[in-house]
GROMACS .gro file of C-alpha atoms in nm:
model
  497
    1MET     CA    1   2.819  16.177   3.422
    2SER     CA    2   2.682  15.777   3.400
    3THR     CA    3   2.808  15.546   3.662
    4SER     CA    4   3.002  15.357   3.391
    5SER     CA    5   3.177  15.648   3.256
    6LEU     CA    6   3.317  15.723   3.605
    7ALA     CA    7   3.422  15.365   3.657
    8THR     CA    8   3.637  15.393   3.336
    9ARG     CA    9   3.776  15.729   3.432
   10VAL     CA   10   3.885  15.675   3.774
   11SER     CA   11   3.896  15.306   3.843
   12THR     CA   12   4.211  15.261   3.673
   13PRO     CA   13   4.381  15.013   3.864
   14SER     CA   14   4.725  15.051   3.955
   15PRO     CA   15   4.863  14.723   3.900
   16GLU     CA   16   4.992  14.499   4.239
   17PRO     CA   17   5.311  14.332   4.207
   18PRO     CA   18   5.249  14.018   4.016
   19ALA     CA   19   5.236  13.724   4.258
   20VAL     CA   20   5.509  13.535   4.026
   21THR     CA   21   5.780  13.721   3.860
   22VAL     CA   22   5.806  13.653   3.457
   23GLU     CA   23   6.069  13.737   3.230
   24ASP     CA   24   5.847  13.930   3.001
   25GLU     CA   25   6.110  14.140   2.849
   26ARG     CA   26   6.194  14.038   2.538
   27HIS     CA   27   6.611  14.104   2.593
   28ILE     CA   28   6.599  13.876   2.899
   29ILE     CA   29   6.388  13.578   2.777
   30PRO     CA   30   6.606  13.281   2.743
   31SER     CA   31   6.742  13.133   2.446
   32THR     CA   32   6.938  12.865   2.590
   33ASP     CA   33   6.933  12.600   2.871
   34PHE     CA   34   7.218  12.577   3.108
   35GLY     CA   35   7.358  12.907   2.937
   36PHE     CA   36   7.532  12.720   2.641
   37LEU     CA   37   7.226  12.449   2.504
   38PRO     CA   38   7.045  12.644   2.238
   39ILE     CA   39   6.655  12.604   2.258
   40PRO     CA   40   6.449  12.538   1.960
   41LYS     CA   41   6.299  12.890   1.838
   42ARG     CA   42   5.953  12.730   1.840
   43LEU     CA   43   5.961  12.608   2.215
   44ARG     CA   44   6.103  12.948   2.359
   45TYR     CA   45   5.878  13.128   2.575
   46ASN     CA   46   5.693  13.470   2.402
   47PRO     CA   47   5.468  13.630   2.619
   48ASP     CA   48   5.294  13.771   2.340
   49LYS     CA   49   5.220  13.457   2.197
   50PRO     CA   50   5.127  13.146   2.462
   51PHE     CA   51   5.256  12.821   2.400
   52TYR     CA   52   4.934  12.610   2.276
   53PHE     CA   53   4.910  12.316   2.465
   54GLY     CA   54   4.731  12.083   2.226
   55LEU     CA   55   4.664  11.719   2.247
   56LEU     CA   56   5.002  11.601   2.079
   57LEU     CA   57   5.185  11.795   2.330
   58ASN     CA   58   4.931  11.654   2.600
   59LEU     CA   59   5.003  11.301   2.499
   60SER     CA   60   5.375  11.331   2.472
   61PHE     CA   61   5.366  11.452   2.864
   62GLY     CA   62   5.185  11.144   2.953
   63PHE     CA   63   5.420  10.929   2.761
   64ALA     CA   64   5.729  11.074   2.893
   65SER     CA   65   5.556  11.023   3.224
   66THR     CA   66   5.514  10.639   3.168
   67LEU     CA   67   5.861  10.612   3.055
   68THR     CA   68   6.005  10.792   3.341
   69VAL     CA   69   5.799  10.633   3.630
   70ALA     CA   70   5.872  10.302   3.521
   71ASN     CA   71   6.247  10.327   3.677
   72LEU     CA   72   6.089  10.309   4.044
   73TYR     CA   73   5.923   9.953   3.941
   74TYR     CA   74   6.155   9.753   3.717
   75CYS     CA   75   6.294   9.607   4.057
   76GLN     CA   76   6.013   9.481   4.170
   77PRO     CA   77   5.967   9.143   3.971
   78LEU     CA   78   6.351   9.104   3.979
   79LEU     CA   79   6.423   9.064   4.338
   80ILE     CA   80   6.481   8.661   4.291
   81GLU     CA   81   6.712   8.742   3.991
   82PHE     CA   82   6.904   8.969   4.242
   83SER     CA   83   6.930   8.723   4.493
   84THR     CA   84   7.121   8.510   4.246
   85SER     CA   85   7.344   8.742   4.102
   86PHE     CA   86   7.454   8.884   4.401
   87ASP     CA   87   7.466   8.583   4.615
   88ALA     CA   88   7.244   8.743   4.859
   89THR     CA   89   6.947   8.644   5.056
   90TYR     CA   90   6.596   8.750   5.026
   91ASP     CA   91   6.597   8.973   5.318
   92GLN     CA   92   6.908   9.156   5.183
   93VAL     CA   93   6.749   9.195   4.828
   94SER     CA   94   6.433   9.336   4.942
   95VAL     CA   95   6.586   9.625   5.053
   96ILE     CA   96   6.610   9.756   4.707
   97ALA     CA   97   6.230   9.817   4.630
   98THR     CA   98   6.196   9.990   4.982
   99LEU     CA   99   6.530  10.238   4.895
  100ILE     CA  100   6.413  10.334   4.531
  101GLN     CA  101   6.081  10.435   4.697
  102ALA     CA  102   6.229  10.606   4.998
  103GLY     CA  103   6.432  10.805   4.713
  104TYR     CA  104   6.182  10.914   4.554
  105VAL     CA  105   5.978  11.032   4.856
  106THR     CA  106   6.338  11.251   4.921
  107GLY     CA  107   6.290  11.372   4.582
  108LEU     CA  108   5.946  11.480   4.601
  109MET     CA  109   6.053  11.662   4.946
  110LEU     CA  110   6.391  11.831   4.812
  111ILE     CA  111   6.352  11.855   4.416
  112SER     CA  112   5.977  11.844   4.320
  113PRO     CA  113   5.939  12.222   4.529
  114LEU     CA  114   6.193  12.386   4.278
  115GLY     CA  115   5.962  12.380   4.002
  116ASP     CA  116   5.827  12.679   4.165
  117LEU     CA  117   6.141  12.842   4.175
  118VAL     CA  118   6.363  12.756   3.843
  119ARG     CA  119   6.263  12.702   3.507
  120ARG     CA  120   6.095  12.372   3.461
  121ARG     CA  121   6.219  12.294   3.090
  122GLN     CA  122   6.583  12.278   3.264
  123LEU     CA  123   6.472  12.081   3.561
  124VAL     CA  124   6.321  11.797   3.345
  125LEU     CA  125   6.629  11.771   3.134
  126LEU     CA  126   6.835  11.750   3.406
  127MET     CA  127   6.640  11.530   3.601
  128ILE     CA  128   6.657  11.285   3.335
  129LEU     CA  129   6.976  11.303   3.246
  130ALA     CA  130   7.078  11.225   3.595
  131SER     CA  131   6.862  10.879   3.600
  132THR     CA  132   7.026  10.795   3.253
  133ALA     CA  133   7.349  10.816   3.399
  134LEU     CA  134   7.250  10.642   3.743
  135THR     CA  135   7.099  10.354   3.553
  136VAL     CA  136   7.427  10.279   3.366
  137GLY     CA  137   7.547  10.237   3.707
  138LEU     CA  138   7.253   9.979   3.767
  139ALA     CA  139   7.352   9.817   3.464
  140ILE     CA  140   7.701   9.729   3.509
  141THR     CA  141   7.767   9.733   3.882
  142PRO     CA  142   7.856   9.372   4.033
  143ASN     CA  143   7.828   9.508   4.387
  144LEU     CA  144   7.520   9.476   4.583
  145ARG     CA  145   7.577   9.778   4.781
  146ALA     CA  146   7.666  10.014   4.491
  147PHE     CA  147   7.334   9.876   4.356
  148GLU     CA  148   7.132   9.971   4.657
  149ALA     CA  149   7.311  10.324   4.693
  150ILE     CA  150   7.219  10.386   4.298
  151CYS     CA  151   6.851  10.259   4.333
  152PHE     CA  152   6.772  10.522   4.606
  153LEU     CA  153   6.952  10.837   4.370
  154ILE     CA  154   6.740  10.727   4.133
  155GLY     CA  155   6.458  10.739   4.290
  156VAL     CA  156   6.571  11.065   4.422
  157PHE     CA  157   6.586  11.223   4.070
  158ASN     CA  158   6.276  11.039   3.931
  159VAL     CA  159   6.042  11.303   4.023
  160THR     CA  160   6.002  11.402   3.623
  161PRO     CA  161   5.643  11.315   3.629
  162GLN     CA  162   5.542  11.528   3.915
  163ILE     CA  163   5.746  11.857   3.745
  164LEU     CA  164   5.553  11.774   3.417
  165MET     CA  165   5.226  11.752   3.621
  166THR     CA  166   5.259  12.096   3.712
  167LEU     CA  167   5.390  12.243   3.377
  168ALA     CA  168   5.085  12.072   3.201
  169SER     CA  169   4.849  12.265   3.447
  170ASP     CA  170   5.033  12.609   3.377
  171LEU     CA  171   5.015  12.567   2.972
  172ALA     CA  172   4.688  12.432   2.968
  173THR     CA  173   4.366  12.652   2.960
  174PRO     CA  174   4.152  12.671   3.293
  175GLU     CA  175   3.880  12.459   3.101
  176ARG     CA  176   4.125  12.191   3.005
  177ARG     CA  177   4.332  12.171   3.292
  178ALA     CA  178   4.145  11.858   3.468
  179SER     CA  179   4.214  11.688   3.108
  180ALA     CA  180   4.550  11.766   3.070
  181LEU     CA  181   4.643  11.661   3.422
  182SER     CA  182   4.451  11.315   3.356
  183MET     CA  183   4.682  11.250   3.073
  184VAL     CA  184   4.991  11.269   3.306
  185VAL     CA  185   4.803  11.087   3.610
  186SER     CA  186   4.720  10.792   3.352
  187GLY     CA  187   5.098  10.803   3.233
  188LEU     CA  188   5.169  10.756   3.576
  189MET     CA  189   4.938  10.487   3.627
  190PHE     CA  190   5.043  10.300   3.319
  191GLY     CA  191   5.401  10.353   3.368
  192VAL     CA  192   5.366  10.136   3.719
  193LEU     CA  193   5.156   9.872   3.564
  194ILE     CA  194   5.409   9.794   3.245
  195ALA     CA  195   5.743   9.845   3.408
  196ARG     CA  196   5.635   9.503   3.613
  197VAL     CA  197   5.528   9.323   3.309
  198LEU     CA  198   5.823   9.422   3.115
  199ALA     CA  199   6.059   9.324   3.390
  200GLY     CA  200   5.921   9.028   3.446
  201VAL     CA  201   5.897   8.888   3.124
  202ILE     CA  202   6.258   9.009   3.029
  203GLY     CA  203   6.383   8.883   3.353
  204ASN     CA  204   6.215   8.526   3.268
  205PHE     CA  205   6.396   8.491   2.956
  206ASN     CA  206   6.740   8.683   3.006
  207THR     CA  207   6.947   8.853   3.249
  208TRP     CA  208   6.775   9.097   3.437
  209ARG     CA  209   7.098   9.369   3.346
  210ILE     CA  210   6.903   9.357   2.996
  211VAL     CA  211   6.624   9.545   3.168
  212TYR     CA  212   6.833   9.813   3.265
  213TYR     CA  213   7.008   9.819   2.913
  214MET     CA  214   6.672   9.859   2.786
  215ALA     CA  215   6.609  10.140   3.074
  216ILE     CA  216   6.894  10.341   2.963
  217GLY     CA  217   6.783  10.331   2.555
  218VAL     CA  218   6.449  10.456   2.651
  219GLN     CA  219   6.547  10.735   2.915
  220CYS     CA  220   6.805  10.891   2.607
  221PHE     CA  221   6.480  10.843   2.387
  222VAL     CA  222   6.267  11.066   2.638
  223LEU     CA  223   6.551  11.272   2.678
  224VAL     CA  224   6.614  11.343   2.359
  225GLY     CA  225   6.222  11.420   2.271
  226ALA     CA  226   6.188  11.632   2.574
  227TYR     CA  227   6.476  11.867   2.450
  228PHE     CA  228   6.286  11.889   2.088
  229ILE     CA  229   5.936  11.890   2.254
  230LEU     CA  230   5.914  12.041   2.581
  231PRO     CA  231   5.843  12.437   2.582
  232ASP     CA  232   5.995  12.658   2.784
  233TYR     CA  233   5.835  12.860   3.040
  234PRO     CA  234   5.945  13.125   3.290
  235ALA     CA  235   6.079  13.089   3.644
  236LYS     CA  236   5.828  13.164   3.914
  237ASN     CA  237   5.852  13.316   4.259
  238SER     CA  238   6.219  13.428   4.170
  239ASN     CA  239   6.197  13.678   4.511
  240LEU     CA  240   6.198  13.378   4.701
  241THR     CA  241   6.487  13.128   4.812
  242TYR     CA  242   6.497  12.763   4.835
  243PHE     CA  243   6.425  12.742   5.209
  244LYS     CA  244   6.130  12.998   5.180
  245ILE     CA  245   5.976  12.763   4.960
  246MET     CA  246   6.076  12.440   5.180
  247PHE     CA  247   5.927  12.676   5.476
  248SER     CA  248   5.580  12.782   5.266
  249MET     CA  249   5.518  12.403   5.182
  250ALA     CA  250   5.500  12.283   5.488
  251LYS     CA  251   5.290  12.589   5.583
  252TYR     CA  252   5.061  12.499   5.317
  253ALA     CA  253   5.043  12.145   5.455
  254VAL     CA  254   4.916  12.270   5.776
  255THR     CA  255   4.720  12.580   5.739
  256GLU     CA  256   4.511  12.563   5.394
  257PRO     CA  257   4.187  12.351   5.454
  258LEU     CA  258   4.127  12.225   5.127
  259VAL     CA  259   4.531  12.085   5.095
  260VAL     CA  260   4.484  11.919   5.446
  261GLN     CA  261   4.113  11.782   5.368
  262SER     CA  262   4.261  11.649   5.032
  263ALA     CA  263   4.568  11.517   5.195
  264LEU     CA  264   4.361  11.310   5.413
  265VAL     CA  265   4.143  11.185   5.153
  266ASN     CA  266   4.431  11.122   4.969
  267ILE     CA  267   4.576  10.887   5.240
  268ALA     CA  268   4.285  10.684   5.300
  269SER     CA  269   4.217  10.609   4.957
  270SER     CA  270   4.562  10.541   4.851
  271ALA     CA  271   4.580  10.322   5.159
  272CYS     CA  272   4.255  10.130   5.001
  273TYR     CA  273   4.392  10.139   4.660
  274THR     CA  274   4.744   9.964   4.749
  275ALA     CA  275   4.557   9.712   5.019
  276PHE     CA  276   4.325   9.583   4.702
  277TRP     CA  277   4.634   9.516   4.496
  278VAL     CA  278   4.836   9.373   4.766
  279THR     CA  279   4.616   9.133   4.876
  280LEU     CA  280   4.465   9.016   4.520
  281THR     CA  281   4.769   8.807   4.477
  282PHE     CA  282   4.678   8.603   4.802
  283LEU     CA  283   4.315   8.610   4.688
  284LEU     CA  284   4.405   8.464   4.367
  285GLY     CA  285   4.667   8.237   4.454
  286ASP     CA  286   4.463   8.025   4.724
  287ALA     CA  287   4.102   7.841   4.707
  288PRO     CA  288   3.867   7.856   4.514
  289TYR     CA  289   4.089   8.017   4.287
  290ASN     CA  290   4.419   7.864   4.289
  291TYR     CA  291   4.537   8.071   3.994
  292SER     CA  292   4.885   8.062   3.882
  293THR     CA  293   5.147   8.357   3.869
  294LEU     CA  294   5.115   8.403   3.508
  295ASP     CA  295   4.701   8.422   3.544
  296ILE     CA  296   4.736   8.654   3.847
  297GLY     CA  297   4.957   8.889   3.668
  298LEU     CA  298   4.706   8.895   3.351
  299PHE     CA  299   4.467   9.087   3.594
  300GLY     CA  300   4.700   9.376   3.559
  301LEU     CA  301   4.598   9.411   3.214
  302VAL     CA  302   4.238   9.490   3.362
  303GLY     CA  303   4.435   9.774   3.562
  304MET     CA  304   4.534   9.920   3.233
  305LEU     CA  305   4.179   9.905   3.068
  306GLY     CA  306   4.082  10.126   3.380
  307VAL     CA  307   4.409  10.352   3.292
  308LEU     CA  308   4.303  10.402   2.937
  309VAL     CA  309   3.990  10.587   3.003
  310GLY     CA  310   4.183  10.848   3.237
  311PRO     CA  311   4.165  11.130   2.936
  312PHE     CA  312   3.753  11.082   2.954
  313ILE     CA  313   3.731  11.121   3.331
  314GLY     CA  314   3.920  11.426   3.284
  315ARG     CA  315   3.699  11.584   3.020
  316ILE     CA  316   3.421  11.490   3.289
  317VAL     CA  317   3.613  11.676   3.572
  318ASP     CA  318   3.663  11.997   3.340
  319ARG     CA  319   3.260  12.045   3.352
  320LEU     CA  320   3.238  12.003   3.707
  321VAL     CA  321   3.315  12.202   4.039
  322PRO     CA  322   3.614  11.964   4.175
  323TRP     CA  323   3.421  11.875   4.456
  324TYR     CA  324   3.140  11.679   4.277
  325ALA     CA  325   3.380  11.531   4.071
  326THR     CA  326   3.541  11.393   4.410
  327LEU     CA  327   3.181  11.290   4.539
  328VAL     CA  328   3.096  11.123   4.213
  329ALA     CA  329   3.441  10.916   4.254
  330MET     CA  330   3.403  10.868   4.615
  331ILE     CA  331   3.071  10.675   4.563
  332MET     CA  332   3.204  10.473   4.264
  333LEU     CA  333   3.485  10.340   4.514
  334LEU     CA  334   3.216  10.227   4.787
  335ALA     CA  335   2.991  10.049   4.554
  336PHE     CA  336   3.306   9.849   4.387
  337GLN     CA  337   3.429   9.803   4.707
  338ALA     CA  338   3.096   9.680   4.837
  339VAL     CA  339   3.105   9.429   4.542
  340GLN     CA  340   3.467   9.327   4.654
  341ALA     CA  341   3.323   9.263   5.015
  342ALA     CA  342   3.011   9.069   4.901
  343ALA     CA  343   3.161   8.853   4.645
  344GLY     CA  344   3.549   8.873   4.600
  345GLY     CA  345   3.646   8.556   4.743
  346ILE     CA  346   3.344   8.357   4.545
  347ASN     CA  347   3.310   8.494   4.190
  348VAL     CA  348   3.629   8.577   3.960
  349GLY     CA  349   3.373   8.817   3.758
  350ALA     CA  350   3.324   9.043   4.063
  351VAL     CA  351   3.701   9.056   4.090
  352ILE     CA  352   3.759   9.138   3.725
  353VAL     CA  353   3.464   9.462   3.762
  354VAL     CA  354   3.638   9.558   4.091
  355CYS     CA  355   3.970   9.563   3.923
  356PHE     CA  356   3.837   9.786   3.634
  357GLY     CA  357   3.595   9.995   3.859
  358LEU     CA  358   3.842  10.089   4.105
  359ASP     CA  359   4.119  10.221   3.840
  360VAL     CA  360   3.836  10.424   3.701
  361ALA     CA  361   3.717  10.592   4.025
  362ARG     CA  362   4.041  10.621   4.180
  363GLN     CA  363   4.182  10.804   3.881
  364MET     CA  364   3.899  11.035   3.877
  365GLN     CA  365   3.931  11.106   4.230
  366GLN     CA  366   4.314  11.178   4.224
  367VAL     CA  367   4.263  11.413   3.910
  368SER     CA  368   3.956  11.600   4.090
  369LEU     CA  369   4.161  11.639   4.402
  370THR     CA  370   4.467  11.773   4.236
  371THR     CA  371   4.283  12.010   4.012
  372ALA     CA  372   4.108  12.131   4.336
  373VAL     CA  373   4.439  12.170   4.517
  374LEU     CA  374   4.642  12.332   4.195
  375SER     CA  375   4.376  12.618   4.188
  376ILE     CA  376   4.457  12.748   4.551
  377SER     CA  377   4.807  12.905   4.384
  378THR     CA  378   4.955  12.855   4.043
  379ALA     CA  379   5.268  12.996   4.189
  380ALA     CA  380   5.303  12.715   4.429
  381ALA     CA  381   5.164  12.430   4.215
  382SER     CA  382   5.500  12.224   4.251
  383ARG     CA  383   5.443  12.268   4.611
  384LEU     CA  384   5.096  12.153   4.653
  385ASN     CA  385   5.124  11.890   4.433
  386ALA     CA  386   5.443  11.762   4.616
  387ILE     CA  387   5.233  11.746   4.932
  388LEU     CA  388   4.960  11.528   4.766
  389ILE     CA  389   5.190  11.271   4.632
  390LEU     CA  390   5.359  11.268   4.956
  391SER     CA  391   5.013  11.187   5.128
  392LEU     CA  392   4.960  10.910   4.814
  393PHE     CA  393   5.286  10.722   4.954
  394ILE     CA  394   5.203  10.761   5.327
  395GLY     CA  395   4.878  10.559   5.192
  396GLN     CA  396   5.064  10.339   5.035
  397VAL     CA  397   5.271  10.217   5.323
  398MET     CA  398   4.971  10.178   5.521
  399GLY     CA  399   4.796   9.989   5.296
  400SER     CA  400   5.028   9.733   5.202
  401SER     CA  401   5.107   9.685   5.580
  402VAL     CA  402   4.750   9.688   5.722
  403GLY     CA  403   4.593   9.519   5.461
  404THR     CA  404   4.865   9.191   5.435
  405ASP     CA  405   4.783   9.186   5.832
  406VAL     CA  406   4.418   9.219   5.816
  407PHE     CA  407   4.405   8.951   5.510
  408VAL     CA  408   4.653   8.718   5.669
  409GLN     CA  409   4.518   8.708   6.034
  410HIS     CA  410   4.124   8.714   5.926
  411GLY     CA  411   4.076   8.679   5.578
  412TRP     CA  412   3.964   8.840   5.235
  413ARG     CA  413   3.616   8.969   5.352
  414ALA     CA  414   3.720   9.150   5.662
  415CYS     CA  415   3.999   9.292   5.482
  416ALA     CA  416   3.723   9.385   5.206
  417LEU     CA  417   3.529   9.535   5.491
  418VAL     CA  418   3.815   9.759   5.661
  419MET     CA  419   3.875   9.892   5.298
  420LEU     CA  420   3.528   9.965   5.268
  421GLY     CA  421   3.521  10.164   5.650
  422LEU     CA  422   3.787  10.386   5.481
  423TYR     CA  423   3.598  10.493   5.192
  424GLY     CA  424   3.319  10.565   5.442
  425PHE     CA  425   3.552  10.761   5.617
  426GLN     CA  426   3.696  10.949   5.334
  427LEU     CA  427   3.297  11.020   5.257
  428VAL     CA  428   3.264  11.163   5.565
  429LEU     CA  429   3.588  11.403   5.569
  430HIS     CA  430   3.462  11.511   5.237
  431LEU     CA  431   3.117  11.620   5.313
  432LEU     CA  432   3.267  11.829   5.599
  433ARG     CA  433   3.316  12.127   5.321
  434GLY     CA  434   3.066  12.218   5.075
  435PRO     CA  435   3.148  12.270   4.716
  436HIS     CA  436   3.212  12.643   4.760
  437CYS     CA  437   3.343  12.660   5.085
  438PRO     CA  438   3.528  12.989   5.149
  439ARG     CA  439   3.941  12.911   5.114
  440PHE     CA  440   4.048  12.961   5.471
  441HIS     CA  441   3.702  12.798   5.654
  442TRP     CA  442   3.807  12.457   5.802
  443PHE     CA  443   3.425  12.343   5.774
  444GLY     CA  444   3.094  12.468   5.627
  445TRP     CA  445   2.874  12.507   5.311
  446ALA     CA  446   2.847  12.820   5.191
  447GLY     CA  447   2.816  12.955   4.835
  448GLY     CA  448   2.524  12.735   4.758
  449PHE     CA  449   2.543  12.396   4.535
  450GLU     CA  450   2.607  12.461   4.196
  451ALA     CA  451   2.789  12.178   4.027
  452ARG     CA  452   2.881  12.335   3.658
  453LYS     CA  453   3.190  12.498   3.628
  454SER     CA  454   3.025  12.719   3.349
  455VAL     CA  455   2.756  12.876   3.565
  456MET     CA  456   2.994  12.930   3.856
  457LYS     CA  457   3.221  13.136   3.571
  458LEU     CA  458   2.934  13.328   3.449
  459ARG     CA  459   2.818  13.410   3.807
  460GLU     CA  460   3.171  13.528   3.909
  461SER     CA  461   3.182  13.755   3.576
  462GLU     CA  462   2.818  13.890   3.665
  463ASP     CA  463   2.917  13.953   4.015
  464GLY     CA  464   3.238  14.118   3.968
  465GLY     CA  465   3.096  14.398   3.701
  466GLU     CA  466   2.823  14.457   3.960
  467THR     CA  467   3.047  14.507   4.208
  468GLN     CA  468   3.242  14.760   3.988
  469VAL     CA  469   2.944  14.954   3.905
  470ASN     CA  470   2.816  14.983   4.252
  471SER     CA  471   3.190  15.099   4.402
  472ALA     CA  472   3.185  15.381   4.114
  473ALA     CA  473   2.822  15.485   4.177
  474GLN     CA  474   2.908  15.543   4.538
  475ILE     CA  475   3.209  15.734   4.467
  476GLU     CA  476   3.005  15.966   4.202
  477LYS     CA  477   2.777  15.997   4.507
  478LYS     CA  478   3.057  16.133   4.731
  479MET     CA  479   3.198  16.399   4.475
  480GLU     CA  480   2.874  16.536   4.389
  481GLU     CA  481   2.840  16.562   4.775
  482GLY     CA  482   3.171  16.735   4.762
  483SER     CA  483   3.322  16.503   5.047
  484ILE     CA  484   3.574  16.389   4.836
  485ASP     CA  485   3.796  16.532   4.542
  486GLN     CA  486   3.925  16.419   4.222
  487THR     CA  487   4.233  16.251   4.370
  488THR     CA  488   4.103  16.064   4.649
  489ALA     CA  489   3.821  15.912   4.413
  490SER     CA  490   4.049  15.809   4.205
  491ARG     CA  491   4.246  15.633   4.482
  492ASP     CA  492   3.978  15.496   4.604
  493ALA     CA  493   3.850  15.341   4.313
  494SER     CA  494   4.166  15.216   4.238
  495ASN     CA  495   4.171  15.007   4.529
  496ASP     CA  496   3.809  14.884   4.489
  497ALA     CA  497   3.963  14.749   4.170
   0.00000   0.00000   0.00000
């Protein structure tokens, strides 16, 4: 009897319980949202026909991320107008920007992990609806305290982009996952930039309340679009509770070497990136440039150009083992920061190059880190992504504080050199674990140096087939010797599979 025939005959594996519970029986596949709102038939989940995550749907995810994340940043250029309207001091209204970011962090910790527990189509629709209703309050309230409280709540319920990111990761095929994520990340970064521009322009020529009336209309548009475009996807981890989800997120943050390493890299990189953009205003507004506020604002357009190349970055990351994509991004970050340290305060051309280069490299780094971390477990994608985004916010706080202090006390070059040192620290952290380091190893370079995903997949498929054949051969030999019977052979083969 041949080895292959034995493998076929006795290695029919007894399927283990799935890591995630999927509603795959036709009679329990949901046809409504919230129990009463019909889901368009073409968007209902069908286990026999996976939803095609094409370019148009991917663009829709990125567009929705742009329009929803903008809610967090409309307030920043309007603080002076708030001060006049509410008859408050600058110190009092400056709390508004802090409160909305604090709300966002709260939402990341408490709401974003729900993506691993409930149907994300419903969660997205609910978040957009809540954010829209709260924005109505911002547009009409005459009370500063009420305005501040609503800003905090808008931050809490504005985690839609993070939910969309993990849904895109699940819907996209493995070979297109980085491209799908890069589209959503580009939407996020574009939303941050465009919100400040729109709010500043509208606030300059009309009342600040018009900004929020516009935001209401935009969110209603996103809500309707999400209803007609967003595909349904079954709930995951139905055997877990909310508290178990939260506990496991904390556990991932301290027991997974790749998660810890990526979070530390993210903190350092986010600090550098934030410090650059925060201190850029001081650099360009002082000698030798002495640019006006409008001129300085135009540098945001250079950043937008960097955002637009995000989808092309995703295609590169899709072809590489994520470790190598992160390494390339780090080298680029070091190179562009070196240009800033050498000539940022001497020649405006250097500043323009750095504005564009840092945006491109930072996007590549964020996409590759996210791709690597989400590959740990599809069942925990929302929790893993929440950890990464929280680390990003920690870095932003550090960067804005440390960067400003160093710039004010020691000048632009000292600030640039500190950031250059932090980029070097990231590189050291990254090199502690090789491209194929085993999941639970904190240090090491086991597994070789192959950089191409396609080659790694081929090797894995060959290794898997060889392992199965070798196991079958061993079982056959034992049967011929009479040391095991047919039942034991079947059980051993199933265990090996």
